[in-house]
Amino acid sequence: MKRRQEEEEEEEEEEEGVELDAADEDRDDDANDDGGSDEDEQKERQADTQPKQKKARIRSNFIDDAAEVEGDDDEEEEDEEEEDGEPRKRQGGTQAKQKKARVRNFIDDVAEVEDDDDDEDDEDEGEPDEYEPDEEAEEIGDKDAELENRRYDAERSQEEYEKMAAAVKARFDGHDARQRYDDDDDYGTNRFQILPDATKDPRLWCIRCKPGHEKMLVIQLMQKSLDSQHTEKPLQISSALCTDFKGYIYIEAYKEAHVREATQGLNNLFYRIEQVKVGEMTDVMRIRVAEKKTALTRGSWVRMRGGERNEYRDDLAQVIEVDNDGARATVRLIPRLKIYLQNADGEQSDRIRPQARLFRPEEVQRLDGDVTGPHLASGGREFFMFDNQKFEDGCLIKDVSTRNLRWDDTVVPTLAELERFKAGLGGDADMELLQAVNMPRAGVATFNVGDIVKVVDGDLKHLKGVVQSVAPGGGTVTILPQHEALTEPLSFPAELLQKYFKMGDHVKVVGGSRHIGETGIVVRVGRAETEADRKAAGTSESLLYIFSDLTQNEIIVASAFVQECSEVSAGLERLGNYDLHDMVMLDRTQVGVIVKVEHSSFKVLTTSNAVQTIELQRMGRKKLSKGVVALDQVDQKIEVGTPLMVVEGQYMQRIGVVKHIFKAYVFIYSMDVKENTGIVCVRARQCRLCDKTAKPTMQGFEAVGSSAPEFSRASFVPQSPSQLMAGMGMGPPMGGAMIGGGKGGGKGAKGGGKGKGGKGQRDELIGQTVRMTKGAWKGYHGTVKTTNETSARVELHGKQKVVSVARDSLFKMNLNPASRQSAAPSFSGGGGYVSQSARGWDDGSQTPLHESIGLRTPLRDDGFRTPMHGPDDWYSAGSRTPLLDGSRTPMHDGSRTPLHDAFAPMTPMHDGVWGSGGTPAHRPTTPSATDGFADGGFESAWGAMDEPAFAAQSPYAGLTPGTVGTPGFNPGSTPFGESPFLAATPDAGYSPMLPRTPGQPSTPGQPSTPGQPDTPGQPSTPGQPSTPGGPGTPGSHWTPMADNPYEPGTPGAFDAERYPDGILVEVTNQNNRKAKIVEVLDDSYTVQFLDQPVNANVQHQDLALVRPVKKDRVVIIKGIERNSFGTLIGIDGTDGIIKLQANLDIKILDLNLCAKLAD
Amino acid sequence: MFFYIEMERDLLLLPQHFGPNINRYLRDKLIEKVEGSCSGRYGFIICVTEVKKIGKGRIREGAGLVTFPVKFGAVVFRPFKGEVLDAKVTVVNKLGFFAEVGPLSVFVSKYLIPTDMRFDPQSNPPSYVSQVSDEQPMRVTVASEVRLKLIGMRIDASEIFAIGSIKEDYLGVL
């Protein structure tokens, strides 16, 4: 009898829908103890093939029941006997069940209900497999022949259920429920009068029941109570309830006897009744914090539950679909196919758990698996069917009950598992998977003091408050409620709280998503509106839609990761070693600039103006654009920091500042571009320098290559103050010199190889001592480290700090008064510069820079200045600099005395300057400017210039005494007459040597330039001559070296510049009397005054060229055309149009390069 | 909301402007410096109506500049949360639209636009259109005038940015 009953119970478990009836039926059975009903026996008979294992299961059920149904001991024994005696029957029972199960595959309801109990079964018996629909499905698939049979079974069992239900109902109305106890009346009616006193209230009794049956029992009790209400013996209990607490129901009653009476005959209840202590009664009613089971969401990782026999137990799976009520989910698994276990005989071993490996249709087919497909799924994906299972991308797609899934915190996919999935899903799986892994669990918010939070669960749900304190670890949060009745701070577990935001709040993303660090204003609060939104935020609950300050875009973030703030962030600016706007190599030929830093990746703008997302791990190496140059549309030099206007293409009219340069591309940061944080990539040739203050840094080239006015501008609008000085003070000659220098530099680079070539355009502010006249650092002194068009980085003297200040707020601290008066005669100007430059020299690498541009730096290199200084008493500054020391110190020492002394150190120097520096400089100017740059040769020059080292060396190298004496430069050998002068120069510049090279000035080269035109520019600046020569010289240095045979010998000579004889000059210390140079001595000139035939010995600095006028015959004293004769046929600003005598070429040259012949 | 308030600013004047026109210079400079500026506290300074007092200048040490404290009255526009304003639409995109209330830029997110107004990317310029069938469709597009309510603001030292809504009664296209 008992057996039968128990079987029914099992069925009940599987079918909650009919549970009530079934339970009643039990009672029915109890009542009609004697003899099983026909149905039961029939059932037993069916069950003849029940597998042995089933026995344990049945047994356990049986025992449970025994416990429940107290007082049926006799029955139990009877059952026991039955069992012992008729194992066959038991088997039959299970088989019946199996069959039933099969049937259920055809009857959805039944199957569904059964599922509900699955996990209980799992827990109880550890054999969930029996009930897994999938396995059943397999069986069906295998045995179509049994279909008929099963249908029959189904029908029959259905009938049975109905009958049973009817019987139970009939019996239910019987006497059992109507019992009454006499002592009931003591309580009841007036008990409400003493309500406040809990001690006199009904007590709460706690009864254990079978887990999962709590609700049903309570309903049964209610039913019972209702039924008996109007009978003589209503139930004496006050209430019955169950909580979330599994396995217990509570009954409110005055006496245990009442409880016992009420529960009489109820199934699934255990015998023991306990009284709940008065103090704990309220606890029973307390709403427990809902089990923190986050909803299963698409993409999340889960693990399969299951007993020993489930081959997928504990396997990782990814949810790809969840049904509406969250009861069933479709998951993606790495299949464990039994077919792979087939041994040679074709038998499959059930014992061994198949290995997880991706499904490969071909492999399975090879093993004689019946694979069908590929079929086309709705999403355009292909899938295969095998063994009634669906395979997609190598993964098994399985529909399971969510009860069979585990998705708590402990589910952390291992890397190996993920790799396997990745392999199956292919490339595009990457993001999806990673996202799923990296996704922090939403809802676990970290709270900060001051956050406004909302209680999301418990009895104070919806209460708002302000966080007052957070316990260490963040587990408990104390909030001050915003509620009129609650004035005391309350503590909550963090899980109960949620950050609370309103529309319009300004917030910052502090974690969780890839938007971390961004700020914005909340425009919407609520659930995810679309699937995409949910995906973006990683959760669908309490999302914030934020209008980002940074990107003016909408971002969606879970509120847990957001914090109210007032600051405006520019987004993340740094990740790993990479900063926003850094340029990185993407591959060997491509670069990109970081336009957005995300949580663990970057958005990178490539040269094709496309944005790529690149993870931190895949980022290439950073690339610096320092020192890289490009040319704009009109060949002006573009560097980092150069303001540009885009003049062609998509970004036409945009103005921005160069951030990076890569080959022909420049990355411009433009304020008016909204996308990509203002970075756009354009070709350098599509741009143009746009700032008026931007100087054409390659004036030299430009000047020569372009029209006269430009040229003049070039010479007169040097970027650096020193250039200005040169322009102003030195006038025309300077300009020429500069140009020469520039070119020379270029060429030198070409010819001289690595060692030579300067760094392009060096701002001569660099290295200078300045005082800030504006801003926060006003009044501070410092040394300029680097500069750009508008600002300079200044290392403060008073503080260990480098600050950035606007250029125009810098005041140069010249140690010598002369240097301050920039308008003063060039000489003083020169002096000033020199002193300034002296600092620059400290840094070996810097000097070269100067030179490369050639204009100023060269001067210094050559050391012209030093001499100049000497006369001005500033040379000392020059000599101080360490660099100078290297090469110059000796000179200074040596020269100093002579210079300063009565001796005329200057003259020689000057001579040197002009002779060597000047002359060579000239040459380079014209040709190199035109050629070098025009033909792209300049590039190499630039490249070379990038080498800072050379600069330092080369000048000095040039200066070396040995060179001075070298015969190679002799005038005859060089086409240019200059060479002789060159020789002289070294000596002049470098004191020790000078004395030795006196002879050179007189070299025949000079004779070639008989006329000594007065140079107008020079007169004013006695010192100048040296300066102009200087700038040109270094450049010229190299140039000659590169292409001229005479150069090797001449290096020394270049330092100074000398006038050829035969030209007209003004003697500045004699009221600018005009004179003709008749002889060039090594450190002075012999001149013949025009107004009286008197010869005089004059120092170089006392001479100034006479500016030629139209139709004058001139000799070119500098540059590649040096010593060429020509006729000035026109004047354009500061440029002269000269027709060369030799080949009738028309040249446009700075007038300062031309000396008027004294004919 | 507009306010008339008195404010004080320190103005720096170069020595070259010292002379008979110094007051004019100061006034010009004040207007140049202050009008159209925005402070987080007072909002946008729309107009300087009068210069009330120019204090004694102080020469800055080490520089020839002189600092004058200037008191002036000005009309300021200070937006507030919840304020209803008329605005002119400047940009419309799928996220919503931007509108300007004088100097104040306001963004109205699509979530704050009535649900019956849909973004119509086909129109040129793009617009939000209300799909009321029988009437002339309501359209929010560039240059439309809308009445909106400020629901949030970001106030920096020198900028105010606001989020607005037209999803309430009596708000929307004018």
mmCIF file of N, CA and C in Angstrom, chain A residues 1-15 18-19 22-23 25-26 29 36-50 54-55 57-66 68-69 75 79 82-83 86-98 100 104 117 121 125 131 157 160-161 164 210 213 267-268:
data_model
loop_
_atom_site.group_PDB
_atom_site.id
_atom_site.type_symbol
_atom_site.label_atom_id
_atom_site.label_comp_id
_atom_site.label_asym_id
_atom_site.label_seq_id
_atom_site.Cartn_x
_atom_site.Cartn_y
_atom_site.Cartn_z
ATOM 1 N N MET A 1 0.822 -1.205 0.000
ATOM 2 C CA MET A 1 0.000 0.000 0.000
ATOM 3 C C MET A 1 0.847 1.242 0.000
ATOM 4 N N LYS A 2 1.799 1.184 0.926
ATOM 5 C CA LYS A 2 2.664 2.352 1.060
ATOM 6 C C LYS A 2 3.408 2.632 -0.240
ATOM 7 N N ARG A 3 3.840 1.621 -0.847
ATOM 8 C CA ARG A 3 4.583 1.771 -2.083
ATOM 9 C C ARG A 3 3.778 2.576 -3.098
ATOM 10 N N ARG A 4 2.618 2.096 -3.188
ATOM 11 C CA ARG A 4 1.752 2.717 -4.163
ATOM 12 C C ARG A 4 1.631 4.220 -3.869
ATOM 13 N N GLN A 5 1.400 4.410 -2.616
ATOM 14 C CA GLN A 5 1.223 5.789 -2.186
ATOM 15 C C GLN A 5 2.432 6.647 -2.551
ATOM 16 N N GLU A 6 3.521 6.014 -2.289
ATOM 17 C CA GLU A 6 4.746 6.750 -2.518
ATOM 18 C C GLU A 6 4.969 7.023 -4.008
ATOM 19 N N GLU A 7 4.608 6.091 -4.772
ATOM 20 C CA GLU A 7 4.739 6.324 -6.195
ATOM 21 C C GLU A 7 3.883 7.502 -6.609
ATOM 22 N N GLU A 8 2.753 7.500 -6.052
ATOM 23 C CA GLU A 8 1.883 8.612 -6.370
ATOM 24 C C GLU A 8 2.524 9.916 -5.962
ATOM 25 N N GLU A 9 3.168 9.829 -4.839
ATOM 26 C CA GLU A 9 3.813 11.047 -4.378
ATOM 27 C C GLU A 9 4.838 11.534 -5.383
ATOM 28 N N GLU A 10 5.543 10.592 -5.855
ATOM 29 C CA GLU A 10 6.526 10.998 -6.851
ATOM 30 C C GLU A 10 5.862 11.703 -8.017
ATOM 31 N N GLU A 11 4.805 11.135 -8.351
ATOM 32 C CA GLU A 11 4.110 11.770 -9.440
ATOM 33 C C GLU A 11 3.659 13.163 -9.048
ATOM 34 N N GLU A 12 3.275 13.255 -7.827
ATOM 35 C CA GLU A 12 2.888 14.580 -7.367
ATOM 36 C C GLU A 12 4.029 15.554 -7.540
ATOM 37 N N GLU A 13 5.143 15.086 -7.082
ATOM 38 C CA GLU A 13 6.300 15.982 -7.159
ATOM 39 C C GLU A 13 6.478 16.488 -8.574
ATOM 40 N N GLU A 14 6.237 15.563 -9.447
ATOM 41 C CA GLU A 14 6.469 15.966 -10.814
ATOM 42 C C GLU A 14 5.360 16.844 -11.329
ATOM 43 N N GLU A 15 4.271 16.716 -10.696
ATOM 44 C CA GLU A 15 3.141 17.460 -11.221
ATOM 45 C C GLU A 15 2.496 18.266 -10.134
ATOM 46 N N VAL A 18 -1.402 18.917 -9.905
ATOM 47 C CA VAL A 18 -2.429 18.039 -9.357
ATOM 48 C C VAL A 18 -2.083 17.645 -7.931
ATOM 49 N N GLU A 19 -1.148 18.360 -7.418
ATOM 50 C CA GLU A 19 -0.632 17.969 -6.113
ATOM 51 C C GLU A 19 -1.740 17.883 -5.069
ATOM 52 N N ALA A 22 -3.629 14.902 -5.375
ATOM 53 C CA ALA A 22 -2.821 13.735 -5.090
ATOM 54 C C ALA A 22 -2.658 13.569 -3.593
ATOM 55 N N ALA A 23 -2.418 14.682 -2.960
ATOM 56 C CA ALA A 23 -2.236 14.613 -1.522
ATOM 57 C C ALA A 23 -3.499 14.074 -0.872
ATOM 58 N N GLU A 25 -5.498 12.280 -2.144
ATOM 59 C CA GLU A 25 -5.618 10.876 -2.480
ATOM 60 C C GLU A 25 -4.859 10.037 -1.468
ATOM 61 N N ASP A 26 -3.726 10.608 -1.089
ATOM 62 C CA ASP A 26 -2.961 9.895 -0.077
ATOM 63 C C ASP A 26 -3.827 9.647 1.151
ATOM 64 N N ASP A 29 -5.972 7.031 0.626
ATOM 65 C CA ASP A 29 -5.322 5.741 0.776
ATOM 66 C C ASP A 29 -5.238 5.360 2.238
ATOM 67 N N GLY A 36 -4.851 -2.340 -1.943
ATOM 68 C CA GLY A 36 -4.572 -1.289 -2.926
ATOM 69 C C GLY A 36 -5.716 -1.184 -3.901
ATOM 70 N N SER A 37 -5.832 -0.054 -4.448
ATOM 71 C CA SER A 37 -6.862 0.138 -5.461
ATOM 72 C C SER A 37 -6.452 -0.562 -6.732
ATOM 73 N N ASP A 38 -7.375 -0.702 -7.574
ATOM 74 C CA ASP A 38 -7.078 -1.399 -8.824
ATOM 75 C C ASP A 38 -6.015 -0.678 -9.628
ATOM 76 N N GLU A 39 -6.169 0.604 -9.591
ATOM 77 C CA GLU A 39 -5.240 1.370 -10.415
ATOM 78 C C GLU A 39 -3.794 1.115 -9.994
ATOM 79 N N ASP A 40 -3.645 1.134 -8.708
ATOM 80 C CA ASP A 40 -2.289 0.981 -8.199
ATOM 81 C C ASP A 40 -1.677 -0.330 -8.662
ATOM 82 N N GLU A 41 -2.431 -1.305 -8.501
ATOM 83 C CA GLU A 41 -1.889 -2.598 -8.868
ATOM 84 C C GLU A 41 -1.572 -2.662 -10.351
ATOM 85 N N GLN A 42 -2.455 -2.069 -11.020
ATOM 86 C CA GLN A 42 -2.250 -2.031 -12.459
ATOM 87 C C GLN A 42 -0.901 -1.396 -12.787
ATOM 88 N N LYS A 43 -0.679 -0.353 -12.098
ATOM 89 C CA LYS A 43 0.565 0.382 -12.290
ATOM 90 C C LYS A 43 1.752 -0.485 -11.970
ATOM 91 N N GLU A 44 1.649 -1.099 -10.861
ATOM 92 C CA GLU A 44 2.766 -1.949 -10.458
ATOM 93 C C GLU A 44 3.047 -2.996 -11.523
ATOM 94 N N ARG A 45 2.000 -3.439 -12.031
ATOM 95 C CA ARG A 45 2.200 -4.478 -13.045
ATOM 96 C C ARG A 45 2.939 -3.926 -14.270
ATOM 97 N N GLN A 46 2.585 -2.751 -14.595
ATOM 98 C CA GLN A 46 3.286 -2.177 -15.770
ATOM 99 C C GLN A 46 4.781 -2.132 -15.559
ATOM 100 N N ALA A 47 5.113 -1.880 -14.347
ATOM 101 C CA ALA A 47 6.518 -1.638 -14.075
ATOM 102 C C ALA A 47 7.271 -2.913 -13.852
ATOM 103 N N ASP A 48 7.691 -3.500 -14.919
ATOM 104 C CA ASP A 48 8.428 -4.738 -14.668
ATOM 105 C C ASP A 48 9.914 -4.573 -14.982
ATOM 106 N N THR A 49 10.249 -3.523 -15.692
ATOM 107 C CA THR A 49 11.660 -3.445 -16.106
ATOM 108 C C THR A 49 12.390 -2.306 -15.447
ATOM 109 N N GLN A 50 11.927 -1.917 -14.344
ATOM 110 C CA GLN A 50 12.588 -0.781 -13.683
ATOM 111 C C GLN A 50 14.045 -1.120 -13.378
ATOM 112 N N LYS A 54 17.045 2.580 -9.657
ATOM 113 C CA LYS A 54 15.858 3.320 -9.297
ATOM 114 C C LYS A 54 15.440 3.000 -7.888
ATOM 115 N N LYS A 55 15.869 1.896 -7.471
ATOM 116 C CA LYS A 55 15.422 1.425 -6.176
ATOM 117 C C LYS A 55 15.811 2.419 -5.080
ATOM 118 N N ARG A 57 16.317 5.383 -5.117
ATOM 119 C CA ARG A 57 15.532 6.588 -5.201
ATOM 120 C C ARG A 57 14.161 6.380 -4.579
ATOM 121 N N ILE A 58 13.592 5.356 -4.977
ATOM 122 C CA ILE A 58 12.258 5.089 -4.478
ATOM 123 C C ILE A 58 12.310 4.900 -2.982
ATOM 124 N N ARG A 59 13.356 4.264 -2.636
ATOM 125 C CA ARG A 59 13.520 3.965 -1.235
ATOM 126 C C ARG A 59 13.554 5.270 -0.436
ATOM 127 N N SER A 60 14.330 6.142 -0.900
ATOM 128 C CA SER A 60 14.480 7.354 -0.120
ATOM 129 C C SER A 60 13.150 8.082 -0.048
ATOM 130 N N ASN A 61 12.509 8.117 -1.103
ATOM 131 C CA ASN A 61 11.205 8.734 -1.091
ATOM 132 C C ASN A 61 10.308 8.070 -0.061
ATOM 133 N N PHE A 62 10.466 6.845 -0.100
ATOM 134 C CA PHE A 62 9.619 6.057 0.749
ATOM 135 C C PHE A 62 9.880 6.430 2.210
ATOM 136 N N ILE A 63 11.151 6.542 2.495
ATOM 137 C CA ILE A 63 11.476 6.826 3.873
ATOM 138 C C ILE A 63 10.956 8.194 4.275
ATOM 139 N N ASP A 64 11.127 9.105 3.409
ATOM 140 C CA ASP A 64 10.608 10.433 3.685
ATOM 141 C C ASP A 64 9.141 10.364 4.050
ATOM 142 N N ASP A 65 8.495 9.677 3.220
ATOM 143 C CA ASP A 65 7.062 9.603 3.425
ATOM 144 C C ASP A 65 6.732 8.986 4.770
ATOM 145 N N ALA A 66 7.497 7.993 5.051
ATOM 146 C CA ALA A 66 7.265 7.320 6.312
ATOM 147 C C ALA A 66 7.359 8.324 7.447
ATOM 148 N N GLU A 68 6.849 11.405 7.310
ATOM 149 C CA GLU A 68 5.741 12.343 7.293
ATOM 150 C C GLU A 68 4.474 11.729 7.877
ATOM 151 N N VAL A 69 4.252 10.633 7.394
ATOM 152 C CA VAL A 69 2.961 10.037 7.744
ATOM 153 C C VAL A 69 3.119 9.241 9.019
ATOM 154 N N GLU A 75 1.523 0.217 8.233
ATOM 155 C CA GLU A 75 1.579 0.307 6.771
ATOM 156 C C GLU A 75 2.987 0.166 6.255
ATOM 157 N N ASP A 79 4.587 -2.308 3.772
ATOM 158 C CA ASP A 79 5.285 -1.891 2.555
ATOM 159 C C ASP A 79 6.636 -2.542 2.437
ATOM 160 N N GLU A 82 6.352 -5.784 1.302
ATOM 161 C CA GLU A 82 6.059 -5.756 -0.133
ATOM 162 C C GLU A 82 7.329 -5.578 -0.939
ATOM 163 N N GLU A 83 8.066 -4.602 -0.460
ATOM 164 C CA GLU A 83 9.301 -4.295 -1.196
ATOM 165 C C GLU A 83 10.181 -5.509 -1.284
ATOM 166 N N GLU A 86 8.679 -8.119 -3.394
ATOM 167 C CA GLU A 86 8.359 -7.860 -4.796
ATOM 168 C C GLU A 86 9.208 -6.760 -5.403
ATOM 169 N N PRO A 87 10.439 -7.025 -5.485
ATOM 170 C CA PRO A 87 11.296 -6.009 -6.106
ATOM 171 C C PRO A 87 10.835 -5.714 -7.519
ATOM 172 N N ARG A 88 10.320 -6.684 -8.104
ATOM 173 C CA ARG A 88 9.861 -6.551 -9.482
ATOM 174 C C ARG A 88 8.913 -5.345 -9.635
ATOM 175 N N LYS A 89 8.083 -5.250 -8.634
ATOM 176 C CA LYS A 89 7.101 -4.182 -8.696
ATOM 177 C C LYS A 89 7.765 -2.822 -8.736
ATOM 178 N N ARG A 90 8.763 -2.741 -7.901
ATOM 179 C CA ARG A 90 9.410 -1.429 -7.816
ATOM 180 C C ARG A 90 10.006 -1.022 -9.172
ATOM 181 N N GLN A 91 10.603 -2.014 -9.689
ATOM 182 C CA GLN A 91 11.186 -1.721 -11.003
ATOM 183 C C GLN A 91 10.118 -1.213 -11.943
ATOM 184 N N GLY A 92 9.061 -1.925 -11.843
ATOM 185 C CA GLY A 92 7.970 -1.534 -12.719
ATOM 186 C C GLY A 92 7.610 -0.090 -12.526
ATOM 187 N N GLY A 93 7.666 0.303 -11.296
ATOM 188 C CA GLY A 93 7.306 1.690 -11.002
ATOM 189 C C GLY A 93 8.151 2.664 -11.781
ATOM 190 N N THR A 94 9.422 2.437 -11.759
ATOM 191 C CA THR A 94 10.268 3.426 -12.425
ATOM 192 C C THR A 94 10.130 3.371 -13.909
ATOM 193 N N GLN A 95 9.961 2.198 -14.318
ATOM 194 C CA GLN A 95 9.835 2.138 -15.768
ATOM 195 C C GLN A 95 8.612 2.905 -16.212
ATOM 196 N N ALA A 96 7.643 2.755 -15.409
ATOM 197 C CA ALA A 96 6.449 3.517 -15.715
ATOM 198 C C ALA A 96 6.813 4.985 -15.773
ATOM 199 N N LYS A 97 7.638 5.349 -14.857
ATOM 200 C CA LYS A 97 8.017 6.751 -14.823
ATOM 201 C C LYS A 97 8.769 7.144 -16.082
ATOM 202 N N GLN A 98 9.660 6.271 -16.419
ATOM 203 C CA GLN A 98 10.411 6.577 -17.635
ATOM 204 C C GLN A 98 9.458 6.783 -18.790
ATOM 205 N N LYS A 100 6.514 7.544 -18.624
ATOM 206 C CA LYS A 100 5.790 8.781 -18.453
ATOM 207 C C LYS A 100 6.617 9.941 -18.984
ATOM 208 N N ARG A 104 5.902 12.732 -21.651
ATOM 209 C CA ARG A 104 5.895 14.156 -21.368
ATOM 210 C C ARG A 104 6.539 14.970 -22.472
ATOM 211 N N ASP A 117 10.639 20.636 -10.484
ATOM 212 C CA ASP A 117 11.083 19.859 -9.336
ATOM 213 C C ASP A 117 12.465 19.276 -9.558
ATOM 214 N N ASP A 121 15.047 17.287 -6.915
ATOM 215 C CA ASP A 121 15.413 15.895 -7.103
ATOM 216 C C ASP A 121 16.911 15.757 -7.104
ATOM 217 N N GLU A 125 18.430 13.380 -4.507
ATOM 218 C CA GLU A 125 18.850 12.074 -4.950
ATOM 219 C C GLU A 125 20.114 12.093 -5.794
ATOM 220 N N TYR A 131 15.545 13.134 -15.169
ATOM 221 C CA TYR A 131 14.434 14.009 -15.524
ATOM 222 C C TYR A 131 14.797 15.024 -16.566
ATOM 223 N N SER A 157 -2.288 6.983 -17.900
ATOM 224 C CA SER A 157 -1.923 7.642 -16.641
ATOM 225 C C SER A 157 -2.794 8.872 -16.415
ATOM 226 N N GLU A 160 -5.811 7.789 -14.869
ATOM 227 C CA GLU A 160 -5.567 7.431 -13.479
ATOM 228 C C GLU A 160 -5.612 8.663 -12.595
ATOM 229 N N TYR A 161 -4.916 9.656 -13.059
ATOM 230 C CA TYR A 161 -4.871 10.883 -12.268
ATOM 231 C C TYR A 161 -6.271 11.406 -12.011
ATOM 232 N N MET A 164 -8.109 9.366 -9.498
ATOM 233 C CA MET A 164 -7.585 9.594 -8.167
ATOM 234 C C MET A 164 -8.095 10.900 -7.617
ATOM 235 N N LYS A 210 8.539 19.053 3.594
ATOM 236 C CA LYS A 210 9.432 18.778 2.479
ATOM 237 C C LYS A 210 9.718 20.085 1.747
ATOM 238 N N HIS A 213 7.413 22.445 -0.737
ATOM 239 C CA HIS A 213 5.982 22.215 -0.592
ATOM 240 C C HIS A 213 5.331 23.200 0.351
ATOM 241 N N ASN A 267 0.070 15.871 3.664
ATOM 242 C CA ASN A 267 1.252 15.187 3.176
ATOM 243 C C ASN A 267 2.460 16.106 3.230
ATOM 244 N N ASN A 268 3.582 15.493 3.099
ATOM 245 C CA ASN A 268 4.830 16.249 2.990
ATOM 246 C C ASN A 268 5.200 17.007 4.258
#
